Coordinates of C-alpha atoms in Angstrom, one line a residue:
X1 CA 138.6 187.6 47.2
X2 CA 142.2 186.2 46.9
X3 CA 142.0 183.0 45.0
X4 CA 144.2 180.2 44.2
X5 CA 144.0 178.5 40.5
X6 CA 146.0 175.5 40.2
X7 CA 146.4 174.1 36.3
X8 CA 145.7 177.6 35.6
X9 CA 147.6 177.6 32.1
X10 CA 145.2 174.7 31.2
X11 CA 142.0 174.6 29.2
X12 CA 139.5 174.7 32.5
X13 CA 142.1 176.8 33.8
X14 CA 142.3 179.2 32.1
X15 CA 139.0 180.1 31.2
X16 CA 138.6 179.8 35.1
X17 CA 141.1 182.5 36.1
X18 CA 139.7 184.6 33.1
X19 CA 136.2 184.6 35.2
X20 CA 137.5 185.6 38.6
X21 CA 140.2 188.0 37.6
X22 CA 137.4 190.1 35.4
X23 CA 135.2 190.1 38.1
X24 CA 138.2 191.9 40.4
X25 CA 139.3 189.4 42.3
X26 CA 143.0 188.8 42.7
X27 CA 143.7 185.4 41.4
X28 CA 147.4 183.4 41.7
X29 CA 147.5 180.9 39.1
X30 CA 149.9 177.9 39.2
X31 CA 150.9 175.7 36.8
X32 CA 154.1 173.4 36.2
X33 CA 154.0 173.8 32.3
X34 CA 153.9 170.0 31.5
X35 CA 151.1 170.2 29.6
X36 CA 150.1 174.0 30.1
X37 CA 150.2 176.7 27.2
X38 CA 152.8 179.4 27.5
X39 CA 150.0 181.5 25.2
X40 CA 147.4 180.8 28.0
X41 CA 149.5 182.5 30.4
X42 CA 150.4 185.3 28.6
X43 CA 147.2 186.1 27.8
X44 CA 146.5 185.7 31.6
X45 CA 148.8 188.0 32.5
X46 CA 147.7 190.8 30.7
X47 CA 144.9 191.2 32.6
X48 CA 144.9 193.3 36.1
X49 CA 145.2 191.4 39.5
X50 CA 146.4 188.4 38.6
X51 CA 149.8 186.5 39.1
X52 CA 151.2 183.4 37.8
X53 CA 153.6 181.4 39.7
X54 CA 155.4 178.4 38.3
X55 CA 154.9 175.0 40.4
X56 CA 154.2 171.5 40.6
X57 CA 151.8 170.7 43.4
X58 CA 153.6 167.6 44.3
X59 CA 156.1 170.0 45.8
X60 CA 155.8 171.6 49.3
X61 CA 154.1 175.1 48.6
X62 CA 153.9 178.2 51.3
X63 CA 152.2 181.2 49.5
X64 CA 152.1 184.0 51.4
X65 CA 149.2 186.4 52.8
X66 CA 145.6 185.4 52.5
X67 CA 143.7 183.1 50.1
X68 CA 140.0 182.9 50.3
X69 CA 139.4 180.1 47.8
X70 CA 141.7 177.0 46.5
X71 CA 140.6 176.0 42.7
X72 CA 142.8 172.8 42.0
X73 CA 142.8 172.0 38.3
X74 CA 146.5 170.6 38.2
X75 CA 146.4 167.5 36.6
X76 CA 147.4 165.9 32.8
X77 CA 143.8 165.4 31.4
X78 CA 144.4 164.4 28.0
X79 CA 144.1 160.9 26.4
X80 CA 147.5 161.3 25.0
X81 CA 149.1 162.5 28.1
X82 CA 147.8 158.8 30.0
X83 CA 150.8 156.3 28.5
X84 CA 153.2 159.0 28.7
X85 CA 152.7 160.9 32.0
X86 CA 150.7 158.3 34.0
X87 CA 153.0 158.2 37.5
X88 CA 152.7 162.0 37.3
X89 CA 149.1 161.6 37.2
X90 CA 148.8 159.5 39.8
X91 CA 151.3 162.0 42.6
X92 CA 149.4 164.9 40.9
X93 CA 146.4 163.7 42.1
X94 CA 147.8 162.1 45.5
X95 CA 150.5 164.2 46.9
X96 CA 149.6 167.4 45.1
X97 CA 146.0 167.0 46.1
X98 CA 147.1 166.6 49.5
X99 CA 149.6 169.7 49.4
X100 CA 146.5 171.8 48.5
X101 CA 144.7 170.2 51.1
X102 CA 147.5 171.1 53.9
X103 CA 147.3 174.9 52.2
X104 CA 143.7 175.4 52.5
X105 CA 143.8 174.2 56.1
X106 CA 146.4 176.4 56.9
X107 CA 144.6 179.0 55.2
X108 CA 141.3 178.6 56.1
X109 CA 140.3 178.5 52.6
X110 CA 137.4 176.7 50.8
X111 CA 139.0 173.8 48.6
X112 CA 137.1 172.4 45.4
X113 CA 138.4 169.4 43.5
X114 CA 138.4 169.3 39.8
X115 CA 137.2 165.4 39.3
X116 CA 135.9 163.7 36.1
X117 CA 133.6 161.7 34.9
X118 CA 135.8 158.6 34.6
X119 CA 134.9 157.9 38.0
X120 CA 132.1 156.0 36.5
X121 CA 134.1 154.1 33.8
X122 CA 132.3 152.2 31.8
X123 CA 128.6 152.1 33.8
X124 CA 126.1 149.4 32.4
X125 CA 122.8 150.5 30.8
X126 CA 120.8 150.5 33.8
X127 CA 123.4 153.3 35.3
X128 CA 122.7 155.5 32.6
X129 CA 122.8 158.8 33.1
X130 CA 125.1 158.4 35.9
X131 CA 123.8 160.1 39.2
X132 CA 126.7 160.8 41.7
X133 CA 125.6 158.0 43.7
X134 CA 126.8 155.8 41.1
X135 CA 130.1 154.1 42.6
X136 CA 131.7 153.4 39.0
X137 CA 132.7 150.5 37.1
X138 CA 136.5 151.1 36.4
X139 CA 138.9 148.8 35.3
X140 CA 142.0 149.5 37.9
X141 CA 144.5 148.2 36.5
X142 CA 143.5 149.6 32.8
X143 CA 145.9 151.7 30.5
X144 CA 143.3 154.3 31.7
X145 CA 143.5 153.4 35.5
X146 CA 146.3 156.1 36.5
X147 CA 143.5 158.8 35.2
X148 CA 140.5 157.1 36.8
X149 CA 141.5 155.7 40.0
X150 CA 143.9 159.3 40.2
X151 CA 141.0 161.2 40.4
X152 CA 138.9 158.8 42.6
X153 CA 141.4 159.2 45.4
X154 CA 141.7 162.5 45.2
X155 CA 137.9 162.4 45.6
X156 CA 138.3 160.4 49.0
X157 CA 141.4 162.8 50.4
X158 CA 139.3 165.8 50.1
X159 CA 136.4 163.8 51.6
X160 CA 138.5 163.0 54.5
X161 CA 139.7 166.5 55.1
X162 CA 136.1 167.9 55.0
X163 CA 134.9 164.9 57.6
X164 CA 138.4 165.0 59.7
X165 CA 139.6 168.9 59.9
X166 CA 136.0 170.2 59.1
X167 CA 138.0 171.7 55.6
X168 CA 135.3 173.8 53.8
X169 CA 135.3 171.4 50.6
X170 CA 133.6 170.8 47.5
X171 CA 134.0 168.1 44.1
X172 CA 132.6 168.9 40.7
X173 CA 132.7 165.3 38.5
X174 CA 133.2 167.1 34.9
X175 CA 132.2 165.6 32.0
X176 CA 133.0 166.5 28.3
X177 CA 134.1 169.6 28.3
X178 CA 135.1 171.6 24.5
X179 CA 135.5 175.5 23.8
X180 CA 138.6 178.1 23.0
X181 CA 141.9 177.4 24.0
X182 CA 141.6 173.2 24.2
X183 CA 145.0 172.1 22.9
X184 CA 145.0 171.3 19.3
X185 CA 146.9 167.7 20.6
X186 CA 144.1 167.2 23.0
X187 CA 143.7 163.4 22.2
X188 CA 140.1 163.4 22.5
X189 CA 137.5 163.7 19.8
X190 CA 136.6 166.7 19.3
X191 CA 140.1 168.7 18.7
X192 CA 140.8 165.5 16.9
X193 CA 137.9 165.6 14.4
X194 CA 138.2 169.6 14.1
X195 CA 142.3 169.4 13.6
X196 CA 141.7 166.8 10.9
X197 CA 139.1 168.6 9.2
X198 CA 140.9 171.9 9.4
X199 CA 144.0 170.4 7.6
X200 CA 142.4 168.2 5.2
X201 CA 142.7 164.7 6.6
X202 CA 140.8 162.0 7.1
X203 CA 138.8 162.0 10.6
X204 CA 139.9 159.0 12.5
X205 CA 136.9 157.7 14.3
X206 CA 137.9 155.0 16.8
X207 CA 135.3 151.8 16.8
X208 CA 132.1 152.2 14.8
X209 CA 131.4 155.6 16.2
X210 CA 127.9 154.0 17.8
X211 CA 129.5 155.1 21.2
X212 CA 127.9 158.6 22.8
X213 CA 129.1 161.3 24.9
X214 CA 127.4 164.3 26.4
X215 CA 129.5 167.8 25.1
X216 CA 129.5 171.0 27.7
X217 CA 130.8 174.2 26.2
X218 CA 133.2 175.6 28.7
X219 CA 131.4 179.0 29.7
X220 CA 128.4 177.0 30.7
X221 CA 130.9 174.9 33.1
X222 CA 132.4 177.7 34.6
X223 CA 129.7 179.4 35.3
X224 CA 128.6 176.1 37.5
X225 CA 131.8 175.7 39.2
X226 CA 131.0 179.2 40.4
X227 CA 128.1 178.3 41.8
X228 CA 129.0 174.9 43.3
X229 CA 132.1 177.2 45.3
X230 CA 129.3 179.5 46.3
X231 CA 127.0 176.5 47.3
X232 CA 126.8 174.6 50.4
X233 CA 126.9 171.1 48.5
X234 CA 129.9 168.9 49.8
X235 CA 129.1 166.1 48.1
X236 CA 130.1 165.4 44.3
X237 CA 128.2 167.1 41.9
X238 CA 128.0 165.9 38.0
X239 CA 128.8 169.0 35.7
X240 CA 128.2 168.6 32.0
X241 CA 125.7 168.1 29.0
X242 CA 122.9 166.2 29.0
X243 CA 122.7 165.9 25.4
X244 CA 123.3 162.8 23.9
X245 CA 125.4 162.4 20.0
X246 CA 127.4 160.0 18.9
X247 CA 130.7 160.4 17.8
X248 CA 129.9 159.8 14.2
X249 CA 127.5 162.4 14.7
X250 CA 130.1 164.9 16.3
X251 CA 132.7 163.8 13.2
X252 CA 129.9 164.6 10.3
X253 CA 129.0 168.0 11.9
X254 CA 133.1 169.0 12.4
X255 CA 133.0 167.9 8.9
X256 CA 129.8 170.1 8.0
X257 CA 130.5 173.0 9.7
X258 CA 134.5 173.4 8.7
X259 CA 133.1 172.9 5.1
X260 CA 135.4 170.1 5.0
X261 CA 135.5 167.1 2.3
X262 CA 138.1 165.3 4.5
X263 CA 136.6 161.4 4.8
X264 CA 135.6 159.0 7.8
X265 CA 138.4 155.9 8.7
X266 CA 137.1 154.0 11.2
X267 CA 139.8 152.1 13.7
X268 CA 139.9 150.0 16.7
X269 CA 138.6 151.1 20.2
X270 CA 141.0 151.6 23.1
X271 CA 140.6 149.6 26.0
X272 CA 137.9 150.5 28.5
X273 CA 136.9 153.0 26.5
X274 CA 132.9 153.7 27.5
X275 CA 130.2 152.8 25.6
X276 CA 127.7 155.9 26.8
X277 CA 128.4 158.6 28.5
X278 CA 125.7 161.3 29.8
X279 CA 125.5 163.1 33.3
X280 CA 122.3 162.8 35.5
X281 CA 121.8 166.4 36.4
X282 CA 119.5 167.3 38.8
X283 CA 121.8 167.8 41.6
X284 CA 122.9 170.6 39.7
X285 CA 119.8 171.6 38.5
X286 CA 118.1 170.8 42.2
X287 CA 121.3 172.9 44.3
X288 CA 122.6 175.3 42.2
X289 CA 120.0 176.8 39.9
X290 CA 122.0 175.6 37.1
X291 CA 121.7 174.0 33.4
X292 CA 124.1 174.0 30.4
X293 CA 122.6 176.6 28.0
X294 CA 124.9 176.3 24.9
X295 CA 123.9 174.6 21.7
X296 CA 126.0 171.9 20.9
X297 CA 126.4 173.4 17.5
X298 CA 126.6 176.4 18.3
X299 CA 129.4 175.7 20.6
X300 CA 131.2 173.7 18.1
X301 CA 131.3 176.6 15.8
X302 CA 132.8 178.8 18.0
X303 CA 135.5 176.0 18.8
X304 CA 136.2 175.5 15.1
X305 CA 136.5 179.2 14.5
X306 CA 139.2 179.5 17.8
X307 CA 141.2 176.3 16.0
X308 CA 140.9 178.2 12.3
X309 CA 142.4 181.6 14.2
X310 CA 145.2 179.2 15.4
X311 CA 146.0 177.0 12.9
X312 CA 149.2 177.8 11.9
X313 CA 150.4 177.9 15.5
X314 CA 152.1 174.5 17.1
X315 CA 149.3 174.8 19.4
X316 CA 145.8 176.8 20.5

């Protein structure tokens, strides 16, 4: 297949373009390098069929010849990158979405949409796990809202294609996603706590660390965005781990398992930041055959050892 991977020099991204390019197909993968890793692409690139073009979706695009299937990864997804690149998050996931949207018509092409768990904000107890049916409690007018309600409209555009032009479409809602080649800046826990520990510091936990998330290692995700292209699902499916820790939990095993001695400072929360997070999966497990199959341990040792490899580098 010929195949389109946008935010290919990304985490998701890359480990996405990887997949399909071993397999033999020829993949195109386009990033605008805001956020993207120049050691992503290289490493990309020295693999056979594919080609890496350098664009911003929220520009007109015309490739030509075929392409089978549209991948759209393209947005800013780190915490840090939310103050700092929030109107480019918001056309990323506007105009760029509907760029891709215009390609795929033109070329016939199955669409999927990278979304996120933030759709669901901060959900109240008795919406936990979150099924997809959940509608979300977000705050929109939060420090997080660009991210959030970016994503949720990008969520209704390709909606509206697939019920308007009958667009082949489909929306994976990712949750917490970790593995090789996260950026060493990520701004979320997990390359936090493993960055710290590597070099000795403290490991900034923000709140009490009660709060819980639900860790997917990134071969197990790919593997179900694979299937959810190949599927006939076209409503939002919830991608992720439903294993539940807290992130004192996930601080004190970075600790253990980089044999560590760096201590715990706790600090305030952000704003909106959720209490619990975990993924109702059985629309996944119902339509696609699928479950995560990584140990979170496990997982987070082979994460640590990618960070140890890189640590002298700016970034992973």
């Amino acid at each position: 297949m010929n195949i389109l991977v946008t935010g290919a020099a990304g985490f998701i991204g890359y480990h996405l373009s990887r997949r399909f390019a071993l397999a033999g197909h020829r993949v195109i993968g386009m990033d605008n390098m805001v956020t993207g890793s120049d050691a992503n692409v290289r490493a990309l690139q020295a693999l056979p069929g594919f080609e890496f073009i350098r664009h911003d979706i929220e520009q007109p695009l015309a490739l030509p010849g075929p392409i089978d299937r549209i991948f759209n990864f393209a947005c800013p997804a780190s915490p840090a990158d939310f103050d700092t690149k929030a109107v480019e998050i918001m056309l990323t996931c506007s105009i760029g979405v509907k760029n891709l949207l215009d390609l795929a018509r033109a070329k016939n092409a199955l669409f999927l949409q990278a979304s996120t768990s933030e759709c669901y904000g901060d959900p109240p107890p008795e919406h936990h796990p979150q099924k997809e049916t959940y509608r979300g409690n977000v705050n929109t007018l939060g420090p997080r809202a660009p991210y959030d309600e970016g994503k949720r409209f990008a969520e209704a555009m390709t909606m509206t294609y697939h019920r308007m032009h009958g667009l082949h479409t489909r929306i994976v809602r990712i949750f917490n996603t970790y593995g090789p080649h996260m950026r060493a800046d990520d701004g979320r826990a997990l390359p936090n706590f493993i960055s710290q520990a590597l070099s000795g510091k403290p490991l900034t936990i923000h709140g009490d660390g009660s709060q819980t998330r639900s860790f997917c290692y990134v071969d197990d995700l790919v593997e179900a965005i694979c299937r959810t292209a190949d599927s006939d699902v076209v409503d939002p499916i919830n991608i992720g781990n439903d294993s539940e820790i807290t992130i004192k939990e996930v601080a004190q095993a970075v600790i253990e398992s980089c044999g560590s001695k760096s201590p715990l400072i706790f600090t305030d929360r952000p704003m909106n930041d959720p209490e619990r997070r975990r993924p109702d999966l059985s629309r996944a497990r119902e339509a696609l055959g699928w479950q995560p199959s990584m140990p979170w341990r496990e997982g987070f040792k082979r994460t640590i050892a990618y960070f140890r490899a890189n640590l002298a580098g700016m970034r992973p």
